Amino acid sequence: MAETTQSSISVLLNWFEENKVTYNEEALEIIATQQRGSKLVCGNGLGVVARRDLIEDEPLVVIPKHVVISSATSALANIFEDEAVSGSLALCITVMYEISQGEESPWFGYLQSLPRQADIPLLWNSEAQKWLEGTDVGKWVKRDEQSLRDDFEIVQGLVDQYPAIFVTNGLVDWSDFGCFLRVTSLVSSRAFMVDEFRGNSMVPFADIFNHLTNGASVHIESEDQVCLLCGNEYGCEHMEPLDGSDEEDNQEDEENEENEEDWDDENEENDEDEDEEDEDEDGEEIPILVDQQGNPAYNVAEKMQIDKHESDDSSQEGSMVDEADMLSGTLDMVVYQPCKAGSEVFNTYGDHGSAYLLHRYGFCDTDNIFDSVSLDFENILYAITTAISEKRAQDMKIIISKFASRLEPCHRAKMDSEYLEDEESDEESEEEEETEEEEADKMPEFSIDAPGHPGLNLATVLSLAFAADPVFEQVMESPALFRQFMPIIRRFWAAFQDKLDSGASIMAALRAANKDSVVKQSTVGMVCHAIHMLAEARLKQLGDNSLLKNKPSDSLQRSRWESAKQLRANEASVLQQCIKRYKKAASKLM
């Protein structure tokens, strides 16, 4: 895994062909992004450029799921199950293992195209990491290092227990924490959620598309609900009949002590929704999946096509394709925003702020509507103590801890009506109470979000904290009242913020949002005051740009310096706009 060259691209393209990873060569070109100049955002690794104009809904790439690198389907899957290793750590170990196999790995053609590491802040040198002090990323890097050292101890335990499998060679040193971090950076920056069986996986070709916030042209389409035992989308032996009669038939089977053949006959008679049963050579029903319209997702005609496809290419050396693999389904890259010829074709890695993107992928946007800046929870409690009392702050800590699952952060740019309503039945409330008791020790994160508003959870929590004693005491004593309180106050603050963004005056925004008089003006004023004070304190933590005084001459360090500078500017802008807006609002409303 060295710097990407044209020869490594050729090896990658051959690997795609061998493993039936197909793309529209007339529409797309894979390039080493350095060769296209300043129009391409990412200059490290590969990129995809449109050869012609791309139109909406046009399919571009088809990636069979069997070619992804997943811990669930790896050669180490049994070890992971026996040793209870899962998630990103299992995927990282899987990738390390495949790298260690060199050309013997079925994924060598893909792995050889990857850079040695992703340049994420975790791997920056100490000088570069200092540029992040005071930012969210600086805080996360310190947290990550300890967490990853804990993970590395687990790796060392596996190496000791399975020395014949985890063998150090010239490609991978299992005893080197630095080697582990480098592979971790690749997994962090390239893994995609594939489906419920495979989880986060390395997806060849999909990871060539770079990210651009609010500028992506393609996205991945896939069936994520698959068999949890084998990962197949179609025709696996574990899938239950879909006509709803299986439970009833099983009961009759037990009552009448009928054999399996009788059960099959009865099930066929009761199946009024199917005009014709698909049968295999032995006359047994082939379990199938259907789409939302009730049409089979996999049928005999498709199976014949797969058989023919496999027969035509069975002689290809190095291919991982067989009929069973084709049943696992595909990941499809499809155009959802038109793209002009000659432009880089971008994917989206999700609706994330600059801090998240830099932390996980190693780059930072200049203008990102999903930016946010986290607040220290202790500062929030201090604001409540200052405004009301220490007892009120401690009571709020209890409430926040208890209902942490209801206070998961959601950026205002991602909000939908379901999030604002947040209503549930009595049964759902009882289930949630059990979850809340289990998660009572977890504290949610609160933030200031672009373009300079408190997160809705922060505004809602402060509204409760500053409520009159009778209201607070009732909510404190009744979980049901808290559940009713949350969506009502969220909707108020969402409407208030929207009105401010539309140019309405502070008083007009309050009147429009508070038509039902759900919150007192004085309470809103206190919340606005606390918010601008919290933003000011957070801005002080961020500090000035004195750390960035000298621009490095080294190209790698200069790239890191520019990313850190952009992140600091983005976070400062969010906080400054919040201070300006809510300081003014507090003066009007208090």
Coordinates of C-alpha atoms in Angstrom, one line a residue, residues 12-13 44 55-56 134 146-147 149 185 216 218 243 249 260 280 321 326 362 402 424 444 487 491 503 511 549 564 588:
L12 CA -7.4 -2.3 -9.1
L13 CA -9.4 -2.1 -12.4
N44 CA -4.6 12.3 -1.6
I55 CA -28.3 12.6 -15.3
E56 CA -30.5 12.0 -12.3
G134 CA -9.7 24.2 22.2
Q146 CA -6.9 5.9 25.3
S147 CA -9.8 4.0 23.8
R149 CA -4.9 1.6 23.4
S185 CA -7.3 5.3 10.2
A216 CA -22.7 15.2 -3.7
V218 CA -24.2 10.1 -6.2
D243 CA -47.3 -15.2 3.7
D249 CA -49.1 -24.1 10.3
E260 CA -42.8 -32.1 7.2
D280 CA -36.1 -26.3 -6.7
V321 CA -17.6 -14.9 -7.6
M326 CA -24.5 -13.4 -6.1
G362 CA -9.1 14.0 7.6
K402 CA -32.5 9.6 33.3
E424 CA -45.4 7.6 21.8
P444 CA -25.9 13.4 26.3
P487 CA -41.8 18.0 22.1
R491 CA -41.4 22.9 18.7
G503 CA -35.4 38.0 9.4
R511 CA -45.2 35.9 19.3
K549 CA 1.1 32.1 13.7
A564 CA -6.9 23.2 11.7
K588 CA -35.1 42.4 24.7

